[in-house]
Coordinates of C-alpha atoms and ligand atoms in Angstrom, one line a residue:
X124 CA 178.3 85.3 84.2
X125 CA 174.7 86.1 82.7
X126 CA 174.8 86.3 78.8
X127 CA 174.7 89.8 77.4
X128 CA 174.3 89.0 74.1
X129 CA 170.7 90.1 74.5
X130 CA 171.6 93.4 74.8
X131 CA 172.7 94.1 71.1
X132 CA 169.4 93.0 70.0
X133 CA 168.0 95.6 67.5
X134 CA 165.3 96.0 70.5
X135 CA 167.6 97.9 72.3
X136 CA 169.4 101.7 72.4
X137 CA 172.7 102.9 73.7
X138 CA 171.0 104.1 76.7
X139 CA 169.2 101.1 77.6
X140 CA 172.6 99.1 77.1
X141 CA 174.6 101.9 79.4
X142 CA 171.5 101.1 82.3
X143 CA 171.3 97.5 82.4
X144 CA 175.3 97.9 82.8
X145 CA 175.6 100.0 85.5
X146 CA 172.7 99.0 87.5
X147 CA 174.0 94.9 87.0
X148 CA 177.3 96.7 88.8
X149 CA 175.0 98.4 91.6
X150 CA 173.4 95.9 91.8
X151 CA 176.5 93.0 92.5
X152 CA 177.9 95.3 95.1
X153 CA 175.2 96.5 97.2
X154 CA 172.2 94.2 97.8
X155 CA 174.0 91.4 99.1
X156 CA 174.4 93.6 102.3
X157 CA 170.6 93.6 103.1
X158 CA 169.8 91.2 105.6
X159 CA 166.0 89.7 104.7
X160 CA 164.8 88.5 107.9
X161 CA 161.8 91.3 108.3
X162 CA 160.4 91.3 104.8
X163 CA 159.2 94.5 106.1
X164 CA 162.3 96.0 107.3
X165 CA 163.5 94.5 103.9
X166 CA 161.6 96.0 101.5
X167 CA 161.5 99.3 103.2
X168 CA 165.4 99.6 103.0
X169 CA 165.2 98.8 99.2
X170 CA 163.4 101.3 98.7
X171 CA 165.3 103.3 100.0
X172 CA 168.4 102.1 98.6
X173 CA 167.0 102.0 94.8
X174 CA 165.0 105.3 95.8
X175 CA 168.4 107.2 97.4
X176 CA 170.3 106.1 93.9
X177 CA 168.0 107.3 91.4
X178 CA 166.7 103.4 90.5
X179 CA 163.2 104.5 91.5
X180 CA 163.3 107.9 88.9
X181 CA 161.7 105.2 86.2
X182 CA 158.6 103.7 88.1
X183 CA 157.0 107.3 87.7
X184 CA 157.0 109.6 85.1
X185 CA 158.7 113.2 86.3
X186 CA 156.0 114.9 87.8
X187 CA 157.6 118.5 86.9
X188 CA 157.5 117.0 82.8
X189 CA 153.8 117.3 81.3
X190 CA 155.1 114.8 78.2
X191 CA 156.8 112.4 80.6
X192 CA 156.2 108.7 79.7
X193 CA 157.3 106.0 81.5
X194 CA 159.8 103.2 79.2
X195 CA 158.7 99.5 78.9
X196 CA 162.7 98.0 78.1
X197 CA 163.9 100.5 80.9
X198 CA 161.5 98.9 82.7
X199 CA 162.0 95.2 81.4
X200 CA 165.4 95.5 81.5
X201 CA 166.1 96.4 85.1
X202 CA 163.3 94.3 86.9
X203 CA 165.5 91.2 85.0
X204 CA 168.6 92.6 86.2
X205 CA 167.4 93.6 89.8
X206 CA 165.9 89.7 89.9
X207 CA 168.3 87.6 89.0
X208 CA 170.2 89.6 92.1
X209 CA 167.5 89.4 94.5
X210 CA 163.8 89.2 94.0
X211 CA 163.2 90.9 96.8
X212 CA 164.3 94.3 95.6
X213 CA 162.8 93.1 92.0
X214 CA 159.7 93.7 93.9
X215 CA 160.5 96.3 96.2
X216 CA 161.6 98.5 92.7
X217 CA 158.1 97.2 90.6
X218 CA 156.3 97.8 93.1
X219 CA 156.5 101.7 92.9
X220 CA 155.9 101.7 89.5
X221 CA 152.6 99.0 89.5
X222 CA 151.4 101.6 92.3
X223 CA 151.6 104.3 91.0
X224 CA 150.7 103.3 87.3
X225 CA 147.2 104.6 87.4
X226 CA 149.0 108.2 88.4
X227 CA 151.4 108.0 85.7
X228 CA 149.2 107.2 82.4
X229 CA 146.2 109.3 84.0
X230 CA 147.2 111.3 87.0
X231 CA 145.8 115.0 86.7
X232 CA 149.3 117.4 87.1
X233 CA 148.1 117.9 91.1
X234 CA 148.0 114.1 91.9
X235 CA 151.8 113.7 89.8
X236 CA 152.8 116.1 92.1
X237 CA 151.9 114.9 95.3
X238 CA 153.1 111.8 95.0
X239 CA 154.7 110.9 92.6
X240 CA 158.5 112.8 93.5
X241 CA 158.2 110.8 96.6
X242 CA 157.6 107.5 95.3
X243 CA 160.7 108.2 93.3
X244 CA 163.1 109.1 95.0
X245 CA 161.8 106.1 97.6
X246 CA 160.3 108.7 100.4
X247 CA 157.3 106.8 99.4
X248 CA 155.1 103.2 99.8
X249 CA 152.9 102.3 96.7
X250 CA 150.3 99.6 96.3
X251 CA 147.7 98.0 93.3
X252 CA 144.6 97.3 95.1
X253 CA 142.8 95.5 92.4
X254 CA 141.5 91.7 93.6
X255 CA 139.2 90.9 96.4
X256 CA 138.2 87.6 98.1
X257 CA 135.7 86.4 95.2
X258 CA 137.2 89.2 92.0
X259 CA 140.1 87.9 91.1
X260 CA 141.0 86.9 88.1
X261 CA 137.1 87.9 87.4
X262 CA 137.7 91.3 87.9
X263 CA 135.0 93.2 86.8
X264 CA 133.3 91.3 89.3
X265 CA 134.4 93.6 92.0
X266 CA 132.0 94.7 95.3
X267 CA 133.7 97.0 96.7
X268 CA 131.9 100.1 97.1
X269 CA 132.6 104.2 96.8
X270 CA 129.4 106.0 97.4
X271 CA 129.2 109.3 96.6
X272 CA 128.3 111.9 99.3
X273 CA 128.7 116.0 98.1
X274 CA 132.3 116.8 97.6
X275 CA 133.7 113.3 99.0
X276 CA 134.2 109.4 98.4
X277 CA 133.0 106.3 100.7
X278 CA 134.5 103.2 100.3
X279 CA 133.3 100.5 102.1
X280 CA 134.7 97.0 101.4
X281 CA 137.6 94.6 101.7
X282 CA 140.7 94.4 99.8
X283 CA 143.0 91.1 99.3
X284 CA 146.1 89.7 97.9
X285 CA 147.3 93.0 97.7
X286 CA 151.3 93.4 98.1
X287 CA 153.0 96.1 100.1
X288 CA 149.9 96.3 102.3
X289 CA 150.2 97.1 105.5
X290 CA 153.5 99.2 104.9
X291 CA 152.7 101.4 101.8
X292 CA 152.0 104.7 102.4
X293 CA 149.8 105.2 99.1
X294 CA 147.4 103.1 97.6
X295 CA 145.5 103.0 94.3
X296 CA 142.2 101.6 95.0
X297 CA 139.7 99.9 92.5
X298 CA 135.9 100.6 93.2
X299 CA 132.4 100.2 92.5
X300 CA 131.3 103.1 92.5
X301 CA 127.8 102.3 89.6
X302 CA 127.9 104.0 86.8
X303 CA 126.7 100.8 84.5
X304 CA 127.2 97.0 85.1
X305 CA 130.6 95.4 85.4
X306 CA 133.5 96.4 84.1
X307 CA 132.3 99.8 83.0
X308 CA 131.1 100.9 86.9
X309 CA 134.0 100.8 88.1
X310 CA 136.0 103.6 89.4
X311 CA 139.9 104.6 90.6
X312 CA 140.8 106.2 93.2
X313 CA 144.4 107.2 95.5
X314 CA 144.1 106.2 99.6
X315 CA 146.6 107.4 101.6
X316 CA 147.4 104.9 103.9
X317 CA 147.0 107.0 107.1
X318 CA 143.3 107.6 106.4
X319 CA 140.1 106.5 108.1
X320 CA 138.6 103.6 108.0
X321 CA 141.9 101.9 106.1
X322 CA 142.5 98.9 108.7
X323 CA 145.0 95.5 107.7
X324 CA 142.8 93.0 108.0
X325 CA 145.4 90.1 107.6
X326 CA 149.5 90.3 107.4
X327 CA 149.3 86.9 104.1
X328 CA 152.4 84.2 103.7
X329 CA 153.9 82.8 101.0
X330 CA 155.7 80.4 99.7
X331 CA 158.9 83.6 98.7
X332 CA 158.1 85.9 101.8
X333 CA 156.7 89.4 101.3
X334 CA 154.3 91.7 102.0
X335 CA 151.3 90.9 101.8
X336 CA 147.5 91.7 102.8
X337 CA 144.3 91.8 103.0
X338 CA 142.6 94.8 103.5
X339 CA 139.0 96.4 105.2
X340 CA 138.0 100.0 103.6
X341 CA 134.5 100.3 106.7
X342 CA 133.8 104.5 106.0
X343 CA 136.8 105.0 104.6
X344 CA 136.2 108.9 102.9
X345 CA 138.2 110.3 99.9
X346 CA 137.8 113.5 98.8
X347 CA 136.7 113.8 95.3
X348 CA 139.5 114.5 93.7
X349 CA 141.4 111.3 95.5
X350 CA 139.5 110.2 92.1
X351 CA 142.0 108.9 89.0
X352 CA 140.3 109.9 85.6
X353 CA 136.9 110.0 85.1
X354 CA 134.1 107.5 87.1
X355 CA 133.5 104.6 85.8
X356 CA 136.9 104.7 83.4
X357 CA 138.7 102.2 86.6
X358 CA 139.0 99.2 84.5
X359 CA 139.8 100.5 81.7
X360 CA 143.3 102.4 83.5
X361 CA 143.2 98.6 85.1
X362 CA 144.2 97.6 82.7
X363 CA 145.9 99.8 80.9
X364 CA 148.5 100.0 83.3
X365 CA 149.0 95.9 83.1
X366 CA 149.3 96.6 80.0
X367 CA 152.7 98.1 80.7
X368 CA 153.2 95.9 83.5
X369 CA 152.4 92.5 82.1
X370 CA 155.8 92.4 80.5
X371 CA 157.8 93.4 83.0
X372 CA 156.3 90.6 85.1
X373 CA 158.0 88.7 82.1
X374 CA 160.9 90.1 82.9
X375 CA 162.0 89.6 86.1
X376 CA 160.7 86.1 85.2
X377 CA 163.5 85.8 82.5
X378 CA 166.2 87.4 85.6
X379 CA 165.4 85.0 87.2
X380 CA 165.6 82.2 85.2
X381 CA 168.5 83.0 83.8
X382 CA 170.0 82.9 87.6
X383 CA 168.7 79.8 87.4
X384 CA 170.4 78.6 83.6
X385 CA 174.0 80.7 85.0
X386 CA 174.0 79.1 89.0
X387 CA 173.5 74.6 86.6
X388 CA 176.8 76.3 84.0
X389 CA 178.9 77.0 87.0
X390 CA 177.7 73.5 88.9
X391 CA 177.5 72.0 85.6
X392 CA 181.3 73.0 85.7
X393 CA 183.3 72.5 88.4
X394 CA 180.5 69.2 90.2
X395 CA 182.9 66.1 89.0
X396 CA 181.1 62.7 88.2
X397 CA 181.6 59.1 87.4
X398 CA 185.1 60.6 86.6
X399 CA 185.3 64.5 84.7
X400 CA 183.2 67.7 84.8
X401 CA 179.0 66.9 85.0
X402 CA 178.9 68.8 81.9
X403 CA 180.4 65.8 80.2
X404 CA 177.4 64.2 80.5
X405 CA 175.0 64.1 77.7
X406 CA 171.7 64.6 79.2
X407 CA 173.2 67.5 81.7
X408 CA 173.7 69.1 77.6
X409 CA 170.5 68.4 77.2
X410 CA 168.6 70.3 80.2
X411 CA 171.2 73.3 79.8
X412 CA 170.8 73.3 75.7
X413 CA 166.9 73.5 76.6
X414 CA 167.6 76.1 79.0
X415 CA 169.0 78.4 77.3
X416 CA 166.6 78.1 74.7
X417 CA 164.2 79.1 76.7
X418 CA 165.6 81.5 78.2
X419 CA 166.7 84.0 74.5
X420 CA 162.9 82.3 73.8
X421 CA 161.8 84.4 76.6
X422 CA 163.9 87.3 75.7
X423 CA 163.1 88.3 72.1
X424 CA 159.5 87.7 73.3
X425 CA 159.9 90.6 76.6
X426 CA 161.9 93.0 74.5
X427 CA 159.3 92.7 71.8
X428 CA 156.4 93.6 74.0
X429 CA 158.8 96.5 75.8
X430 CA 158.9 97.4 71.6
X431 CA 156.8 97.4 70.5
X432 CA 155.1 99.4 74.0
X433 CA 158.3 101.8 73.5
X434 CA 158.2 102.8 69.4
X435 CA 154.1 103.7 70.0
X436 CA 151.2 100.8 69.5
X437 CA 148.6 102.0 71.7
X438 CA 148.1 98.7 73.4
X439 CA 149.8 95.7 73.8
X440 CA 147.6 92.8 74.7
X441 CA 148.3 89.7 72.8
X442 CA 151.8 90.7 72.9
X443 CA 151.9 91.8 76.3
X444 CA 150.7 88.1 77.2
X445 CA 152.4 86.5 75.4
X446 CA 155.7 87.2 76.8
X447 CA 153.6 87.0 80.2
X448 CA 153.0 83.9 79.9
X449 CA 155.3 82.4 78.2
X450 CA 158.9 83.6 80.4
X451 CA 156.8 82.4 84.0
X452 CA 155.8 79.3 82.9
X453 CA 159.5 78.5 81.4
X454 CA 161.0 80.3 83.2
X455 CA 159.2 77.2 86.5
X456 CA 160.7 74.8 83.6
X457 CA 164.2 76.4 83.8
X458 CA 164.2 76.5 87.0
X459 CA 163.3 73.1 88.0
X460 CA 165.8 72.1 86.2
X461 CA 168.4 73.5 87.7
X462 CA 167.2 71.7 90.8
X463 CA 167.8 68.9 89.4
X464 CA 171.2 69.7 88.3
X465 CA 171.9 70.9 92.3
X466 CA 170.8 67.3 93.0
X467 CA 169.9 67.5 96.7
X468 CA 171.7 71.1 96.9
X469 CA 169.1 72.0 94.8
X470 CA 166.3 71.4 97.7
X471 CA 168.8 72.8 100.6
X472 CA 167.0 75.8 102.1
X473 CA 169.0 79.0 101.5
X474 CA 170.4 77.8 98.5
X475 CA 169.6 79.7 95.3
X476 CA 167.8 77.0 93.4
X477 CA 165.6 77.1 96.4
X478 CA 164.7 80.4 96.6
X479 CA 164.7 81.1 92.9
X480 CA 162.1 77.6 92.8
X481 CA 159.5 79.8 95.6
X482 CA 160.1 82.8 94.2
X483 CA 159.0 81.9 90.2
X484 CA 155.5 80.6 91.1
X485 CA 153.3 83.3 91.5
X486 CA 154.9 85.1 88.8
X487 CA 152.1 82.5 86.6
X488 CA 149.0 84.3 89.1
X489 CA 149.9 87.5 89.5
X490 CA 148.4 90.1 86.8
X491 CA 145.9 87.9 84.9
X492 CA 146.3 83.7 85.9
X493 CA 147.6 81.7 82.9
X494 CA 145.5 80.2 81.7
X495 CA 144.1 83.9 81.4
X496 CA 147.4 85.4 79.3
X497 CA 145.8 82.4 76.8
X498 CA 142.7 83.6 77.0
X499 CA 144.1 87.2 76.1
X500 CA 146.1 86.0 73.1
X501 CA 143.3 84.0 71.6
X502 CA 141.2 86.2 71.5
X503 CA 143.4 88.5 69.9
X504 CA 144.0 86.3 67.8
X505 CA 140.9 85.5 66.4
X506 CA 139.7 89.5 66.7
X507 CA 143.1 90.0 64.4
X508 CA 142.1 87.6 61.3
X509 CA 138.4 88.4 61.4
X510 CA 139.9 91.2 60.8
X511 CA 142.3 90.7 58.0
X512 CA 139.9 88.5 56.1
Ligands
FAD22 C1 151.8 86.7 95.9 C2 150.3 87.2 95.4 C3 151.3 88.3 94.8 C4 149.9 89.7 94.2 N1 149.8 90.8 94.3 C5 148.8 91.4 93.6 C6 148.5 92.9 94.0 O1 149.2 93.3 94.4 N2 147.2 93.8 93.7 C7 145.8 93.2 93.4 O2 145.3 93.6 92.6 N3 146.7 91.1 93.4 C8 147.6 90.8 94.1 N4 147.4 89.8 93.8 C9 146.2 88.5 93.2 C10 146.5 87.6 92.4 O3 146.3 89.3 91.2 C11 145.1 87.3 91.8 O4 145.7 85.9 92.8 C12 145.0 86.5 90.5 O5 144.0 87.0 89.8 C13 144.1 84.7 90.5 O6 142.8 85.8 91.4 P1 142.6 84.8 92.7 O7 144.0 84.0 93.5 O8 141.0 84.7 93.1 O9 142.3 82.9 92.3 P2 140.4 82.4 91.8 O10 140.4 83.7 90.0 O11 140.0 81.8 91.5 O12 141.6 81.8 89.7 C14 142.3 80.2 90.0 C15 142.2 80.3 89.0 O13 141.5 79.8 88.0 C16 142.3 79.8 86.7 N5 141.3 80.6 86.3 C17 140.7 82.0 85.2 N6 140.2 82.5 84.9 C18 140.0 81.6 84.2 C19 140.0 81.8 82.9 N7 139.1 82.8 82.4 N8 139.6 80.7 81.3 C20 140.3 79.7 82.2 N9 141.5 79.6 83.7 C21 141.2 80.2 84.6 C22 143.6 80.5 86.2 O14 144.6 79.4 86.7 C23 143.1 79.9 88.4 O15 145.1 80.4 88.8 C24 148.4 89.0 94.2 C25 148.4 87.7 94.1 C26 149.4 87.0 95.1 C27 149.3 85.1 94.9

């Protein structure tokens, strides 16, 4: 039984506590039945299930409510809860938010109407296409070109590592429109999957399988109204979306770590070693104490960042970076300890801690690698110090 005492922390409200309880019960009773053998089919199924039950309503703003905002604390609670039950369910949920984040934050009423009702209902799958073969961390160096041609833009180039690539119905694509060099010459576009010239060049396989692809854009023409925000706003839009969703990646890592801790406590309680429960070994107690400490410290950083964003901070880059860096790095260590505590079973294919061991790794790379989070924290800390004196 996972520790839920964090729900009483002052960062959260009653509605968050009720949401956590409801989703935990739903996930516990429904997610076990989803077959993961075919990840594309599993993801589509999970999106449909999450949509049918109304859970995806939190991933994007209500298109009929012009003042609606994303609730980052709810997103974090939901990702933490889903990740604790099933990493692929968390992935399916998260991508509906990341893929439409630019529309929720910067879209026109027409763009919101066209897509958000469908993604919130689980009737359309979304993707966020930022990375390119030579510009992953170095985003501002992207090449994919969008040339203005009459009433349209024509996209040429490539994106890679695109989650949901191959199953998405709608891609948010960042492309160079050339208003200025570097970060100021990028714009964001909504590109439906069936647009002529968009093809899946390669499906990519990773240690924790989920739909992932390299995508080719070859004379891919979209109307000018497909642009989100203004020409040259793309980099700012991408960073604003990440400012919301980075804390939620940390929350997913927290869910994985919490599950690893729960499994380890159960193992230490029930496994007999040297004529007594494993828990009696002080070194095991030491591991469990370190794991519990890491989990709580990560949770404090996650819910602080989410609370700050929800209570009106314009940008939470430093806090979100701290949450992501700490929660993902520590979760890796917590899960490694869980593998150790489980002995041979810990590396047995299909065992829950073996799955967690594979699932956590990519979170330290995407949406800004751990090293990049350190750069963000250092720069912001220096800026704060300079501003203070
Ligand atoms: C499973 C998975 C899913 C993904 N999903 C998406 C997606 O949906 N959409 C999307 O657009 N992209 C996605 N990505 C891409 C991801 O964001 C990039 O892989 C990431 O930004 C790193 O870029 P890169 O792979 O090109 O590595 P590089 O940019 O070459 O970086 C390699 C390493 O260099 C180090 N490094 C980088 N910059 C610095 C720095 N400034 N200082 C010090 N060290 C540094 C880090 O250790 C980093 O891991 C996904 C990636 C993975 C693995």
